[in-house]
Amino acid sequence: METELNIDSTNRLAGFVIEQKPELAEKGKEGYLEAVSILNSMKLQLICGDEIKKSKSLQAALITAVNTGKRAFLGGVNVNIDDNIGFLLPWSKPITLNEVLKELGANLNDKIDECCFALMFGLKAQNRNSLRLVCNGWQGGVECAGDNIELNNDSDFALGGILAGSLAVALGFLRVTNEKIDSCSKSIGISLWRPDLNWLDKEAIGPEISYLPQKYWLVGLGHLGQAFTWTIGLLPFSNPKEVKVYLQDKDYVSIANIETGLLSGKENVGVKKTRVCSSWLEDRGINTSMIERKFNSSYKPIDGDPLILIRGLDSVTARIDIDSTDFSQVMDCGIGGSKTDFDSISIYNFPAINKVPKDIWGEKEVMINNKNNEKAMQFVGCGFYGKAISTSFVGAISSCFVIAETVRGIYGGIKISEINLSIRNLLNECYVNPTGNYTTELSNNGIV
């Protein structure tokens, strides 16, 4: 039976194609289906060398590239990799890396399609249609053909790999769709230890880690919230039963969430988002508590509750309703929603930014009303009004900055009050505002 098309069953990334090709907007339902067909024609090739067998961060990059890539390159993600490679990251059961890749939806084969955009893991990029991923625990980026980047690998955990994997997919998507044809022409990356510095600076390497924050409170479990959950679940907790994560959202997974949420699949449609995120974390031994109501000013932490609040919300009203003074740290993340800014990320760290939410957003709700999308979606009777273009690689990149801030905070690292960046213009549009160093601000949240 054909799925009924409505605002919760349509592909949010199709709006990107429709904005690129305004003529599709005149065709209504047919134009929408043509946009999806274009996404279905796009494939991604991942090619792995021996380095993938021993690097936790590179394995995190690989599985993140698969998980984000399959939601943007709808023609499929093909992985060329040796058999029976041990998996080095937390998972629900002992399993090989190959089995994890299959579970995530990758196609494992020995054939290499020279026409596909390729991401290389432990191998050099061959041409402008490929990138090599380079990462360690704190640094993540891509190397173009002809360059030679070598990172210090003393710090090896998932965070930098998640960044490298999602960044590489993002740049590949921008190139393949011709949105930014030179997006893969320069080697580029970020240090999550010192995002204010050049990522290859010697001070940007970051320490080996022995401790992590014990408690998190996540509000909003859509595109961004599922990315935060994905990243927390891959952190190297030696005793995850000591970790506590609160998950708060009132909504159910819809078909539209499949292309945007890292934890959403067809099998999750109709299931509460809290249950999906809880399952991911509990499978890794992490304790969760679910709150299936909208967050408002009545929610305040009491004894034992998380004092790090992370929110991935899509409205001004929800943002200004949270009193950041109730928590030791409130990380707020927002993203763009049109063709020109869907890959833009804004992160605010309260109270470090020394402002209240009304100072940043005011009180007026801003609705997204793209005329081309609205025309193409008239067949569902409502258009994309209030529904932004989004894709999972933007959420994954965002999660790295947010989670890194909480980890850096317990190591006395630099305190970043605000980050604003554009993935497509990362070299020129990346504003990072450091405000001193952390001391003991996050100690009452617990450390494991």
Coordinates of C-alpha atoms in Angstrom, one line a residue, residues 2 27 41 85 146 234 241 272 307 359:
E2 CA 1.4 3.4 -0.9
K27 CA 4.9 20.3 -10.4
S41 CA 20.4 8.3 -7.6
I85 CA 37.5 -6.8 11.9
G146 CA 48.2 15.4 -2.8
L234 CA 29.9 6.0 21.8
K241 CA 26.1 1.8 34.8
K272 CA 8.1 7.6 21.2
L307 CA 23.1 19.6 36.0
D359 CA 19.0 38.6 24.7

